[in-house]
PDB file of C-alpha atoms in Angstrom:
ATOM      1  CA  MET A   9      -5.364  -4.655 -15.757  1.00  0.00           C
ATOM      2  CA  THR A  10      -3.604  -3.283 -12.717  1.00  0.00           C
ATOM      3  CA  THR A  11      -2.050   0.170 -12.740  1.00  0.00           C
ATOM      4  CA  ASP A  12       0.077  -0.689  -9.690  1.00  0.00           C
ATOM      5  CA  PRO A  13       3.665  -1.052 -10.957  1.00  0.00           C
ATOM      6  CA  PHE A  14       4.655  -3.393  -8.132  1.00  0.00           C
ATOM      7  CA  LEU A  15       1.749  -5.777  -8.637  1.00  0.00           C
ATOM      8  CA  GLN A  16       2.568  -5.545 -12.329  1.00  0.00           C
ATOM      9  CA  ALA A  17       6.155  -6.646 -11.586  1.00  0.00           C
ATOM     10  CA  ALA A  18       4.810  -9.596  -9.580  1.00  0.00           C
ATOM     11  CA  ILE A  19       2.488 -10.519 -12.485  1.00  0.00           C
ATOM     12  CA  GLU A  20       5.408 -10.381 -14.924  1.00  0.00           C
ATOM     13  CA  GLU A  21       7.326 -12.744 -12.647  1.00  0.00           C
ATOM     14  CA  ALA A  22       4.354 -15.108 -12.519  1.00  0.00           C
ATOM     15  CA  ARG A  23       4.100 -15.088 -16.319  1.00  0.00           C
ATOM     16  CA  ALA A  24       7.815 -15.752 -16.676  1.00  0.00           C
ATOM     17  CA  GLY A  25       7.415 -18.737 -14.340  1.00  0.00           C
ATOM     18  CA  ARG A  26       4.556 -20.160 -16.390  1.00  0.00           C
ATOM     19  CA  ALA A  27       6.545 -19.652 -19.608  1.00  0.00           C
ATOM     20  CA  GLU A  28       9.334 -21.716 -18.020  1.00  0.00           C
ATOM     21  CA  GLY A  29       6.855 -24.551 -17.395  1.00  0.00           C
ATOM     22  CA  GLY A  30       6.393 -23.594 -13.750  1.00  0.00           C
ATOM     23  CA  ILE A  31       3.699 -22.382 -11.390  1.00  0.00           C
ATOM     24  CA  PRO A  32       2.486 -18.830 -12.160  1.00  0.00           C
ATOM     25  CA  ILE A  33       2.942 -17.045  -8.853  1.00  0.00           C
ATOM     26  CA  GLY A  34       5.188 -14.014  -8.553  1.00  0.00           C
ATOM     27  CA  ALA A  35       6.176 -11.499  -5.910  1.00  0.00           C
ATOM     28  CA  ALA A  36       8.186  -8.338  -5.325  1.00  0.00           C
ATOM     29  CA  LEU A  37       9.706  -6.955  -2.112  1.00  0.00           C
ATOM     30  CA  VAL A  38       9.483  -3.157  -2.195  1.00  0.00           C
ATOM     31  CA  HIS A  39      11.296  -0.653   0.027  1.00  0.00           C
ATOM     32  CA  ASP A  40      10.848   3.116  -0.320  1.00  0.00           C
ATOM     33  CA  GLY A  41       9.357   2.689  -3.779  1.00  0.00           C
ATOM     34  CA  VAL A  42      12.226   0.503  -5.015  1.00  0.00           C
ATOM     35  CA  ILE A  43      12.032  -3.214  -5.751  1.00  0.00           C
ATOM     36  CA  LEU A  44      14.724  -4.930  -3.677  1.00  0.00           C
ATOM     37  CA  GLY A  45      13.970  -8.354  -5.082  1.00  0.00           C
ATOM     38  CA  ARG A  46      11.418  -9.883  -7.437  1.00  0.00           C
ATOM     39  CA  GLY A  47      10.847 -13.573  -7.892  1.00  0.00           C
ATOM     40  CA  HIS A  48       8.559 -16.412  -8.811  1.00  0.00           C
ATOM     41  CA  ASN A  49       7.741 -19.950  -7.833  1.00  0.00           C
ATOM     42  CA  ARG A  50      10.557 -22.271  -8.958  1.00  0.00           C
ATOM     43  CA  ARG A  51       9.311 -25.705  -7.861  1.00  0.00           C
ATOM     44  CA  VAL A  52       9.579 -27.089 -11.381  1.00  0.00           C
ATOM     45  CA  GLN A  53      12.539 -25.048 -12.607  1.00  0.00           C
ATOM     46  CA  MET A  54      14.815 -25.730  -9.602  1.00  0.00           C
ATOM     47  CA  GLY A  55      13.164 -28.848  -8.171  1.00  0.00           C
ATOM     48  CA  SER A  56      12.559 -26.644  -5.153  1.00  0.00           C
ATOM     49  CA  ALA A  57      10.276 -27.213  -2.160  1.00  0.00           C
ATOM     50  CA  ILE A  58      10.875 -23.736  -0.709  1.00  0.00           C
ATOM     51  CA  ARG A  59      11.036 -21.329  -3.666  1.00  0.00           C
ATOM     52  CA  HIS A  60       7.553 -19.887  -3.695  1.00  0.00           C
ATOM     53  CA  GLY A  61       6.969 -16.422  -5.173  1.00  0.00           C
ATOM     54  CA  GLU A  62       7.519 -14.563  -1.909  1.00  0.00           C
ATOM     55  CA  THR A  63      10.466 -16.633  -0.654  1.00  0.00           C
ATOM     56  CA  ASP A  64      12.137 -16.350  -4.063  1.00  0.00           C
ATOM     57  CA  ALA A  65      11.723 -12.553  -3.957  1.00  0.00           C
ATOM     58  CA  LEU A  66      13.252 -12.533  -0.448  1.00  0.00           C
ATOM     59  CA  GLU A  67      16.134 -14.721  -1.599  1.00  0.00           C
ATOM     60  CA  ARG A  68      16.811 -12.507  -4.598  1.00  0.00           C
ATOM     61  CA  ALA A  69      16.712  -9.383  -2.415  1.00  0.00           C
ATOM     62  CA  GLY A  70      19.699 -10.859  -0.565  1.00  0.00           C
ATOM     63  CA  ARG A  71      20.603 -10.295   3.077  1.00  0.00           C
ATOM     64  CA  GLN A  72      18.912  -7.127   4.328  1.00  0.00           C
ATOM     65  CA  PRO A  73      18.990  -5.499   7.756  1.00  0.00           C
ATOM     66  CA  ALA A  74      15.902  -5.882   9.918  1.00  0.00           C
ATOM     67  CA  ALA A  75      15.175  -2.151   9.591  1.00  0.00           C
ATOM     68  CA  VAL A  76      14.766  -2.517   5.825  1.00  0.00           C
ATOM     69  CA  TYR A  77      12.336  -5.424   6.066  1.00  0.00           C
ATOM     70  CA  GLN A  78      10.387  -3.547   8.732  1.00  0.00           C
ATOM     71  CA  ALA A  79       9.828  -0.671   6.276  1.00  0.00           C
ATOM     72  CA  SER A  80       9.022  -2.818   3.226  1.00  0.00           C
ATOM     73  CA  VAL A  81       5.928  -4.108   1.449  1.00  0.00           C
ATOM     74  CA  MET A  82       5.549  -7.589  -0.026  1.00  0.00           C
ATOM     75  CA  TYR A  83       3.549  -7.684  -3.259  1.00  0.00           C
ATOM     76  CA  THR A  84       2.352 -11.089  -4.366  1.00  0.00           C
ATOM     77  CA  THR A  85      -0.001 -12.327  -7.056  1.00  0.00           C
ATOM     78  CA  LEU A  86      -1.614 -14.895  -4.719  1.00  0.00           C
ATOM     79  CA  SER A  87      -2.653 -15.097  -1.078  1.00  0.00           C
ATOM     80  CA  PRO A  88       0.480 -16.263   0.843  1.00  0.00           C
ATOM     81  CA  CYS A  89       0.725 -19.877   2.007  1.00  0.00           C
ATOM     82  CA  SER A  90       1.831 -20.783   5.553  1.00  0.00           C
ATOM     83  CA  MET A  91       5.537 -20.792   4.656  1.00  0.00           C
ATOM     84  CA  CYS A  92       5.506 -17.409   2.929  1.00  0.00           C
ATOM     85  CA  THR A  93       3.327 -15.982   5.707  1.00  0.00           C
ATOM     86  CA  GLY A  94       5.907 -17.226   8.191  1.00  0.00           C
ATOM     87  CA  ALA A  95       8.714 -15.569   6.223  1.00  0.00           C
ATOM     88  CA  ILE A  96       6.784 -12.279   6.248  1.00  0.00           C
ATOM     89  CA  LEU A  97       6.300 -12.587  10.026  1.00  0.00           C
ATOM     90  CA  LEU A  98       9.938 -13.574  10.637  1.00  0.00           C
ATOM     91  CA  TYR A  99      11.192 -10.404   9.002  1.00  0.00           C
ATOM     92  CA  GLY A 100       8.466  -8.151  10.378  1.00  0.00           C
ATOM     93  CA  ILE A 101       7.317  -6.973   6.952  1.00  0.00           C
ATOM     94  CA  PRO A 102       4.416  -4.703   7.941  1.00  0.00           C
ATOM     95  CA  LYS A 103       2.282  -4.780   4.767  1.00  0.00           C
ATOM     96  CA  VAL A 104       1.314  -7.365   2.159  1.00  0.00           C
ATOM     97  CA  VAL A 105      -0.480  -6.510  -1.084  1.00  0.00           C
ATOM     98  CA  ILE A 106      -2.160  -9.567  -2.600  1.00  0.00           C
ATOM     99  CA  GLY A 107      -3.331  -9.893  -6.201  1.00  0.00           C
ATOM    100  CA  GLU A 108      -6.099 -12.340  -5.389  1.00  0.00           C
ATOM    101  CA  ASN A 109      -7.324 -14.882  -2.849  1.00  0.00           C
ATOM    102  CA  ARG A 110     -10.152 -16.539  -4.775  1.00  0.00           C
ATOM    103  CA  THR A 111      -8.218 -19.506  -6.152  1.00  0.00           C
ATOM    104  CA  PHE A 112      -6.288 -20.058  -2.875  1.00  0.00           C
ATOM    105  CA  LEU A 113      -6.827 -18.490   0.529  1.00  0.00           C
ATOM    106  CA  GLY A 114      -3.598 -18.527   2.524  1.00  0.00           C
ATOM    107  CA  GLU A 115      -2.863 -17.312   6.024  1.00  0.00           C
ATOM    108  CA  GLU A 116      -4.298 -13.818   5.742  1.00  0.00           C
ATOM    109  CA  ALA A 117      -6.057 -14.152   9.094  1.00  0.00           C
ATOM    110  CA  LEU A 118      -2.769 -15.008  10.845  1.00  0.00           C
ATOM    111  CA  LEU A 119      -1.028 -12.054   9.171  1.00  0.00           C
ATOM    112  CA  ALA A 120      -3.786  -9.684  10.310  1.00  0.00           C
ATOM    113  CA  GLU A 121      -3.798 -11.173  13.823  1.00  0.00           C
ATOM    114  CA  ARG A 122      -0.059 -10.397  14.056  1.00  0.00           C
ATOM    115  CA  GLY A 123      -0.600  -6.796  12.973  1.00  0.00           C
ATOM    116  CA  VAL A 124       0.366  -7.038   9.303  1.00  0.00           C
ATOM    117  CA  GLU A 125      -1.671  -4.814   6.986  1.00  0.00           C
ATOM    118  CA  VAL A 126      -3.259  -7.029   4.324  1.00  0.00           C
ATOM    119  CA  VAL A 127      -4.617  -5.529   1.095  1.00  0.00           C
ATOM    120  CA  VAL A 128      -6.382  -7.786  -1.420  1.00  0.00           C
ATOM    121  CA  LEU A 129      -6.758  -6.278  -4.900  1.00  0.00           C
ATOM    122  CA  ASP A 130      -8.989  -8.968  -6.448  1.00  0.00           C
ATOM    123  CA  ASP A 131      -7.071  -8.551  -9.682  1.00  0.00           C
ATOM    124  CA  VAL A 132      -8.649 -10.190 -12.732  1.00  0.00           C
ATOM    125  CA  THR A 133      -5.324 -11.017 -14.391  1.00  0.00           C
ATOM    126  CA  CYS A 134      -4.100 -12.839 -11.272  1.00  0.00           C
ATOM    127  CA  ILE A 135      -7.366 -14.764 -10.951  1.00  0.00           C
ATOM    128  CA  GLU A 136      -7.240 -15.807 -14.603  1.00  0.00           C
ATOM    129  CA  MET A 137      -3.601 -16.943 -14.443  1.00  0.00           C
ATOM    130  CA  MET A 138      -4.221 -19.251 -11.497  1.00  0.00           C
ATOM    131  CA  THR A 139      -7.590 -20.501 -12.737  1.00  0.00           C
ATOM    132  CA  GLU A 140      -6.003 -21.549 -16.021  1.00  0.00           C
ATOM    133  CA  PHE A 141      -3.009 -23.118 -14.283  1.00  0.00           C
ATOM    134  CA  ILE A 142      -4.984 -25.109 -11.686  1.00  0.00           C
ATOM    135  CA  ALA A 143      -7.248 -26.516 -14.418  1.00  0.00           C
ATOM    136  CA  ALA A 144      -4.223 -27.478 -16.541  1.00  0.00           C
ATOM    137  CA  GLU A 145      -1.942 -28.833 -13.790  1.00  0.00           C
ATOM    138  CA  PRO A 146      -3.994 -29.932 -10.778  1.00  0.00           C
ATOM    139  CA  SER A 147      -1.379 -32.419  -9.491  1.00  0.00           C
ATOM    140  CA  LEU A 148       1.437 -29.898  -9.644  1.00  0.00           C
ATOM    141  CA  TRP A 149      -0.689 -27.364  -7.820  1.00  0.00           C
ATOM    142  CA  ASN A 150      -1.593 -29.857  -5.097  1.00  0.00           C
ATOM    143  CA  GLU A 151       2.080 -30.670  -4.633  1.00  0.00           C
ATOM    144  CA  ASP A 152       2.928 -26.990  -4.217  1.00  0.00           C
ATOM    145  CA  ILE A 153       0.426 -26.497  -1.400  1.00  0.00           C
ATOM    146  CA  GLY A 154       1.059 -29.849   0.291  1.00  0.00           C
ATOM    147  CA  GLU A 155      -2.345 -31.296  -0.600  1.00  0.00           C
ATOM    148  CA  LEU A 156      -2.880 -34.991  -1.217  1.00  0.00           C
ATOM    149  CA  ASP A 157      -3.468 -35.545  -4.913  1.00  0.00           C
TER     150      ASP A 157
ATOM    151  CA  MET B  25      25.113 -36.162  24.372  1.00  0.00           C
ATOM    152  CA  THR B  26      22.056 -37.331  22.508  1.00  0.00           C
ATOM    153  CA  THR B  27      21.550 -40.960  21.581  1.00  0.00           C
ATOM    154  CA  ASP B  28      18.963 -40.012  18.961  1.00  0.00           C
ATOM    155  CA  PRO B  29      20.589 -40.550  15.547  1.00  0.00           C
ATOM    156  CA  PHE B  30      18.362 -37.993  13.822  1.00  0.00           C
ATOM    157  CA  LEU B  31      19.027 -35.233  16.333  1.00  0.00           C
ATOM    158  CA  GLN B  32      22.684 -36.227  16.030  1.00  0.00           C
ATOM    159  CA  ALA B  33      22.485 -35.701  12.246  1.00  0.00           C
ATOM    160  CA  ALA B  34      20.969 -32.254  12.822  1.00  0.00           C
ATOM    161  CA  ILE B  35      23.751 -31.418  15.296  1.00  0.00           C
ATOM    162  CA  GLU B  36      26.384 -32.517  12.771  1.00  0.00           C
ATOM    163  CA  GLU B  37      24.788 -30.201  10.220  1.00  0.00           C
ATOM    164  CA  ALA B  38      24.832 -27.324  12.709  1.00  0.00           C
ATOM    165  CA  ARG B  39      28.511 -27.938  13.445  1.00  0.00           C
ATOM    166  CA  ALA B  40      29.331 -28.049   9.739  1.00  0.00           C
ATOM    167  CA  GLY B  41      27.588 -24.694   9.336  1.00  0.00           C
ATOM    168  CA  ARG B  42      29.581 -23.127  12.156  1.00  0.00           C
ATOM    169  CA  ALA B  43      32.818 -24.530  10.709  1.00  0.00           C
ATOM    170  CA  GLU B  44      31.920 -22.777   7.430  1.00  0.00           C
ATOM    171  CA  GLY B  45      31.603 -19.469   9.301  1.00  0.00           C
ATOM    172  CA  GLY B  46      27.833 -19.701   9.459  1.00  0.00           C
ATOM    173  CA  ILE B  47      25.038 -19.974  11.995  1.00  0.00           C
ATOM    174  CA  PRO B  48      25.008 -23.327  13.874  1.00  0.00           C
ATOM    175  CA  ILE B  49      21.474 -24.571  13.304  1.00  0.00           C
ATOM    176  CA  GLY B  50      20.821 -27.876  11.580  1.00  0.00           C
ATOM    177  CA  ALA B  51      17.858 -30.050  10.701  1.00  0.00           C
ATOM    178  CA  ALA B  52      16.877 -33.379   9.196  1.00  0.00           C
ATOM    179  CA  LEU B  53      13.632 -34.468   7.539  1.00  0.00           C
ATOM    180  CA  VAL B  54      12.977 -38.114   8.405  1.00  0.00           C
ATOM    181  CA  HIS B  55      10.501 -40.502   6.773  1.00  0.00           C
ATOM    182  CA  ASP B  56      10.087 -44.120   7.861  1.00  0.00           C
ATOM    183  CA  GLY B  57      13.407 -44.021   9.692  1.00  0.00           C
ATOM    184  CA  VAL B  58      15.295 -42.668   6.682  1.00  0.00           C
ATOM    185  CA  ILE B  59      16.700 -39.139   6.350  1.00  0.00           C
ATOM    186  CA  LEU B  60      15.236 -37.632   3.157  1.00  0.00           C
ATOM    187  CA  GLY B  61      17.190 -34.409   3.517  1.00  0.00           C
ATOM    188  CA  ARG B  62      19.543 -32.851   6.032  1.00  0.00           C
ATOM    189  CA  GLY B  63      20.606 -29.245   6.038  1.00  0.00           C
ATOM    190  CA  HIS B  64      21.837 -26.223   7.911  1.00  0.00           C
ATOM    191  CA  ASN B  65      21.472 -22.472   8.005  1.00  0.00           C
ATOM    192  CA  ARG B  66      23.273 -20.953   4.995  1.00  0.00           C
ATOM    193  CA  ARG B  67      22.731 -17.220   5.507  1.00  0.00           C
ATOM    194  CA  VAL B  68      26.455 -16.518   5.462  1.00  0.00           C
ATOM    195  CA  GLN B  69      27.538 -19.249   3.064  1.00  0.00           C
ATOM    196  CA  MET B  70      24.954 -18.500   0.337  1.00  0.00           C
ATOM    197  CA  GLY B  71      23.975 -14.947   1.239  1.00  0.00           C
ATOM    198  CA  SER B  72      20.566 -16.461   1.836  1.00  0.00           C
ATOM    199  CA  ALA B  73      17.542 -14.981   3.599  1.00  0.00           C
ATOM    200  CA  ILE B  74      15.524 -18.202   3.406  1.00  0.00           C
ATOM    201  CA  ARG B  75      17.963 -21.073   4.014  1.00  0.00           C
ATOM    202  CA  HIS B  76      17.401 -21.823   7.683  1.00  0.00           C
ATOM    203  CA  GLY B  77      18.136 -25.294   9.009  1.00  0.00           C
ATOM    204  CA  GLU B  78      14.650 -26.658   8.392  1.00  0.00           C
ATOM    205  CA  THR B  79      14.086 -24.997   4.999  1.00  0.00           C
ATOM    206  CA  ASP B  80      17.521 -26.165   3.840  1.00  0.00           C
ATOM    207  CA  ALA B  81      16.657 -29.733   4.863  1.00  0.00           C
ATOM    208  CA  LEU B  82      13.374 -29.460   2.945  1.00  0.00           C
ATOM    209  CA  GLU B  83      15.178 -28.077  -0.102  1.00  0.00           C
ATOM    210  CA  ARG B  84      17.754 -30.847  -0.013  1.00  0.00           C
ATOM    211  CA  ALA B  85      15.026 -33.475   0.335  1.00  0.00           C
ATOM    212  CA  GLY B  86      13.766 -32.310  -3.067  1.00  0.00           C
ATOM    213  CA  ARG B  87      10.189 -32.404  -4.295  1.00  0.00           C
ATOM    214  CA  GLN B  88       8.204 -34.936  -2.302  1.00  0.00           C
ATOM    215  CA  PRO B  89       4.553 -35.967  -2.525  1.00  0.00           C
ATOM    216  CA  ALA B  90       2.226 -34.640   0.168  1.00  0.00           C
ATOM    217  CA  ALA B  91       1.770 -38.176   1.531  1.00  0.00           C
ATOM    218  CA  VAL B  92       5.498 -38.376   2.331  1.00  0.00           C
ATOM    219  CA  TYR B  93       5.583 -35.070   4.209  1.00  0.00           C
ATOM    220  CA  GLN B  94       2.445 -36.079   6.086  1.00  0.00           C
ATOM    221  CA  ALA B  95       4.254 -39.170   7.417  1.00  0.00           C
ATOM    222  CA  SER B  96       7.557 -37.448   8.235  1.00  0.00           C
ATOM    223  CA  VAL B  97       9.255 -35.921  11.260  1.00  0.00           C
ATOM    224  CA  MET B  98      11.320 -32.730  11.228  1.00  0.00           C
ATOM    225  CA  TYR B  99      14.320 -32.814  13.578  1.00  0.00           C
ATOM    226  CA  THR B 100      15.924 -29.462  14.310  1.00  0.00           C
ATOM    227  CA  THR B 101      18.559 -28.285  16.761  1.00  0.00           C
ATOM    228  CA  LEU B 102      16.597 -25.105  17.606  1.00  0.00           C
ATOM    229  CA  SER B 103      12.982 -24.100  18.127  1.00  0.00           C
ATOM    230  CA  PRO B 104      11.622 -23.239  14.632  1.00  0.00           C
ATOM    231  CA  CYS B 105      11.167 -19.586  13.644  1.00  0.00           C
ATOM    232  CA  SER B 106       7.991 -18.330  11.963  1.00  0.00           C
ATOM    233  CA  MET B 107       9.222 -19.171   8.451  1.00  0.00           C
ATOM    234  CA  CYS B 108      10.265 -22.726   9.269  1.00  0.00           C
ATOM    235  CA  THR B 109       7.081 -23.232  11.284  1.00  0.00           C
ATOM    236  CA  GLY B 110       5.127 -22.091   8.241  1.00  0.00           C
ATOM    237  CA  ALA B 111       7.003 -24.549   6.030  1.00  0.00           C
ATOM    238  CA  ILE B 112       6.178 -27.378   8.456  1.00  0.00           C
ATOM    239  CA  LEU B 113       2.495 -26.350   8.408  1.00  0.00           C
ATOM    240  CA  LEU B 114       2.422 -25.972   4.607  1.00  0.00           C
ATOM    241  CA  TYR B 115       3.541 -29.554   4.122  1.00  0.00           C
ATOM    242  CA  GLY B 116       1.509 -30.979   6.980  1.00  0.00           C
ATOM    243  CA  ILE B 117       4.536 -32.485   8.738  1.00  0.00           C
ATOM    244  CA  PRO B 118       2.879 -33.975  11.833  1.00  0.00           C
ATOM    245  CA  LYS B 119       5.798 -34.031  14.296  1.00  0.00           C
ATOM    246  CA  VAL B 120       8.744 -31.796  15.139  1.00  0.00           C
ATOM    247  CA  VAL B 121      11.583 -32.829  17.445  1.00  0.00           C
ATOM    248  CA  ILE B 122      13.486 -29.802  18.765  1.00  0.00           C
ATOM    249  CA  GLY B 123      16.953 -29.884  20.318  1.00  0.00           C
ATOM    250  CA  GLU B 124      16.358 -26.860  22.496  1.00  0.00           C
ATOM    251  CA  ASN B 125      14.238 -23.731  22.940  1.00  0.00           C
ATOM    252  CA  ARG B 126      16.174 -21.933  25.667  1.00  0.00           C
ATOM    253  CA  THR B 127      18.255 -19.652  23.453  1.00  0.00           C
ATOM    254  CA  PHE B 128      15.342 -18.929  21.079  1.00  0.00           C
ATOM    255  CA  LEU B 129      11.665 -19.771  21.435  1.00  0.00           C
ATOM    256  CA  GLY B 130      10.027 -20.006  18.036  1.00  0.00           C
ATOM    257  CA  GLU B 131       6.440 -20.728  17.071  1.00  0.00           C
ATOM    258  CA  GLU B 132       5.927 -23.893  19.087  1.00  0.00           C
ATOM    259  CA  ALA B 133       2.542 -22.667  20.332  1.00  0.00           C
ATOM    260  CA  LEU B 134       1.309 -22.168  16.760  1.00  0.00           C
ATOM    261  CA  LEU B 135       2.544 -25.632  15.769  1.00  0.00           C
ATOM    262  CA  ALA B 136       0.731 -27.217  18.716  1.00  0.00           C
ATOM    263  CA  GLU B 137      -2.431 -25.186  18.025  1.00  0.00           C
ATOM    264  CA  ARG B 138      -2.457 -26.598  14.478  1.00  0.00           C
ATOM    265  CA  GLY B 139      -2.130 -30.148  15.737  1.00  0.00           C
ATOM    266  CA  VAL B 140       1.599 -30.727  15.233  1.00  0.00           C
ATOM    267  CA  GLU B 141       3.259 -32.890  17.881  1.00  0.00           C
ATOM    268  CA  VAL B 142       6.123 -30.890  19.395  1.00  0.00           C
ATOM    269  CA  VAL B 143       8.877 -32.632  21.379  1.00  0.00           C
ATOM    270  CA  VAL B 144      11.598 -30.546  23.056  1.00  0.00           C
ATOM    271  CA  LEU B 145      14.675 -32.520  24.097  1.00  0.00           C
ATOM    272  CA  ASP B 146      16.479 -29.752  26.009  1.00  0.00           C
ATOM    273  CA  ASP B 147      19.757 -31.073  24.616  1.00  0.00           C
ATOM    274  CA  VAL B 148      22.896 -29.691  26.259  1.00  0.00           C
ATOM    275  CA  THR B 149      24.987 -29.802  23.077  1.00  0.00           C
ATOM    276  CA  CYS B 150      22.395 -27.744  21.182  1.00  0.00           C
ATOM    277  CA  ILE B 151      22.139 -25.200  24.011  1.00  0.00           C
ATOM    278  CA  GLU B 152      25.925 -24.839  24.189  1.00  0.00           C
ATOM    279  CA  MET B 153      26.329 -24.384  20.411  1.00  0.00           C
ATOM    280  CA  MET B 154      23.810 -21.551  20.257  1.00  0.00           C
ATOM    281  CA  THR B 155      24.948 -19.915  23.510  1.00  0.00           C
ATOM    282  CA  GLU B 156      28.507 -19.749  22.195  1.00  0.00           C
ATOM    283  CA  PHE B 157      27.376 -18.495  18.787  1.00  0.00           C
ATOM    284  CA  ILE B 158      25.038 -15.767  20.052  1.00  0.00           C
ATOM    285  CA  ALA B 159      27.759 -14.440  22.381  1.00  0.00           C
ATOM    286  CA  ALA B 160      30.307 -14.429  19.543  1.00  0.00           C
ATOM    287  CA  GLU B 161      28.094 -13.073  16.735  1.00  0.00           C
ATOM    288  CA  PRO B 162      25.143 -11.111  18.161  1.00  0.00           C
ATOM    289  CA  SER B 163      24.596  -8.979  15.030  1.00  0.00           C
ATOM    290  CA  LEU B 164      24.538 -11.981  12.714  1.00  0.00           C
ATOM    291  CA  TRP B 165      22.076 -13.725  15.002  1.00  0.00           C
ATOM    292  CA  ASN B 166      19.794 -10.677  15.125  1.00  0.00           C
ATOM    293  CA  GLU B 167      19.841 -10.509  11.334  1.00  0.00           C
ATOM    294  CA  ASP B 168      18.825 -14.165  11.078  1.00  0.00           C
ATOM    295  CA  ILE B 169      15.731 -13.696  13.239  1.00  0.00           C
ATOM    296  CA  GLY B 170      14.769 -10.277  11.852  1.00  0.00           C
ATOM    297  CA  GLU B 171      15.602  -8.406  15.052  1.00  0.00           C
ATOM    298  CA  LEU B 172      16.844  -4.808  15.039  1.00  0.00           C
ATOM    299  CA  ASP B 173      20.506  -4.768  15.976  1.00  0.00           C
TER     300      ASP B 173
END
């Protein structure tokens, strides 16, 4: 179990999403040790194509000045997909802390190439959540990452 | 003035956004000659950090199977930012038609590198809308693209 309170917040978001019948991925945008926004994937709950964990956390953080994003850290339970990577790059978020990248490897190479610090925690809880979910809901998972079913 | 009905739909969305006090960027997701979703930037209107033209069009198109995205075209009045580029890559949208890239050059090189067909129309109406907006609202524009003001 993680002792990082921000990854823990992201995990709680992921669990809340799963309890709602959704996809268990959560995230938290952190600035100066304070969570500005925390969120989770809402594809099922909102019928949304763009509310992934990270984009939902950004949306819930509300409109922030560029200087805030540029001094923030994005915590996420899962390696960020292309869209969430693009959102991180758009706002110049300099650091991303990732729960795990074993069940899905997103655009970590692109983040690193653009100078974003990428930390992968290889967290057992995050791996277990996604492993269980992908086995239970393979079609829903494929839809979320744009893969043919 | 464009004779392309899908770029015209994106321009109408952009104009609607400006009339609402927002940022004049619009988009339309088109599949088999039918618009699945059209949208515009809603930063001001919804206090949103993630509703750009393209992501709003995707959201309004609702949940679609991967096969639909992979046979669709994204029309947008402005060169797509990192986030919208990432959304296009996530869903494997194979073609993007862009009104203009003179007032803002997004991630067209990344799109092309990943095999997406990129068409830039250099449309005068799109250039004029953004030129007027950026001159009138420079701080709002900087916020939208994550630039320090």
